């Protein structure tokens, strides 16, 4: 591992040097980081030669997803989203269960060797979406607000929703394979969910109370106000694990709690412009959390290319590739279309929303967690390799199509507008769920 860290640092510096130049182009950061990791990984130049089961890989994955879960959850502002909640509510409440069901059916049909719990597990692993893979879709201001917000909120919440599902289905699959007993599996899942929720509630409430009280009394320096969400995410995660809870559930619940209390806090400013000042402070508080999460996400995609994708390509089969294509198209797009029945959507909108369900960070972390304890699933290699190939295909396909299809959809929408699709007065800025 001598050259792994300097190589990763060099890749980050190289991207920083051209980041402004390639912004808005089909060449996205996840594409560059994944390809860079693949080229410099153990299957090629060997500079990033780390084993998938290494503790450092697991730690990176856990820290990254914990930060992202807390950040996404803390940004959800339901009062602000009330005018645009219909689309994400349908995508999460109807589309997500249908996507898992469709993924399960496709896995049984295409990957016949999988046992039914493994097929469900693969479907759950590939259910969360990652807006970062197609950033233009949630940041382009000329896109209709409800579409931007819908996709962004869906991406921000579905990974947190899928974490407990993943834990439950993984325990069932392990019990079915005889790796653990049924009673032990049920107890494990109950503890992970229960203690995770408890730790998240406490950590989020403590952090929000400190921030609100300190800001009202002018006790907190602005820099340390930005550090509070980062430490709150760390507190939620690290408090849950010793208790036997899931750190991911704790981070997600902690973010929801922190955000809800922060948004409900009475404004401590006085005079004109108080609302804007409060919004500005809230955005500043999230800056360090977002930027920290972005850096860890970048490193995760480098490690994905170097440690996971390289070996997976050596085991690629037509069945795996076929399932990956089906997962990114039919398994995603059909449930989205069904979930939007009754809202009178137009075909281009249904196709656009259906296509942009990229698979990324959460799926990578789920794969790493499975690899942490190898051999507990009878068809682990088939399941894991299929998930990795699907992620890689999504990074490439959604990255390359995000900017051009967003421009094309925006042009079409500009020629065929609907008043209900335009940004509502007081809607949040493009690319933020709250």
PDB file of C-alpha atoms in Angstrom, residues 47 60 62 96 108 117 165 199 201 257 281 292 330 333 343 354 366 381 383 398:
ATOM      1  CA  UNK A  47      -0.061   1.628  -7.729  1.00  0.00           C
ATOM      2  CA  UNK A  60     -13.531   4.634   3.760  1.00  0.00           C
ATOM      3  CA  UNK A  62     -18.469   3.662   6.061  1.00  0.00           C
ATOM      4  CA  UNK A  96     -38.912   2.166  -4.988  1.00  0.00           C
ATOM      5  CA  UNK A 108     -34.339 -14.853 -10.882  1.00  0.00           C
ATOM      6  CA  UNK A 117     -32.884 -14.225  -0.764  1.00  0.00           C
ATOM      7  CA  UNK A 165     -33.928  -3.132   3.946  1.00  0.00           C
ATOM      8  CA  UNK A 199     -28.259   7.025  18.494  1.00  0.00           C
ATOM      9  CA  UNK A 201     -32.137  10.849  17.429  1.00  0.00           C
ATOM     10  CA  UNK A 257     -33.451  15.082  13.343  1.00  0.00           C
ATOM     11  CA  UNK A 281     -26.187  30.699   7.757  1.00  0.00           C
ATOM     12  CA  UNK A 292     -15.982  16.697   3.204  1.00  0.00           C
ATOM     13  CA  UNK A 330     -36.582  -1.736 -17.541  1.00  0.00           C
ATOM     14  CA  UNK A 333     -38.023   2.982 -15.963  1.00  0.00           C
ATOM     15  CA  UNK A 343     -50.298  12.680 -12.416  1.00  0.00           C
ATOM     16  CA  UNK A 354     -37.022   7.058 -15.516  1.00  0.00           C
ATOM     17  CA  UNK A 366     -23.299  -2.314   0.260  1.00  0.00           C
ATOM     18  CA  UNK A 381     -19.208 -13.766  -6.397  1.00  0.00           C
ATOM     19  CA  UNK A 383     -24.099 -11.278  -6.815  1.00  0.00           C
ATOM     20  CA  UNK A 398     -25.490   8.258 -16.882  1.00  0.00           C
TER      21      UNK A 398
END
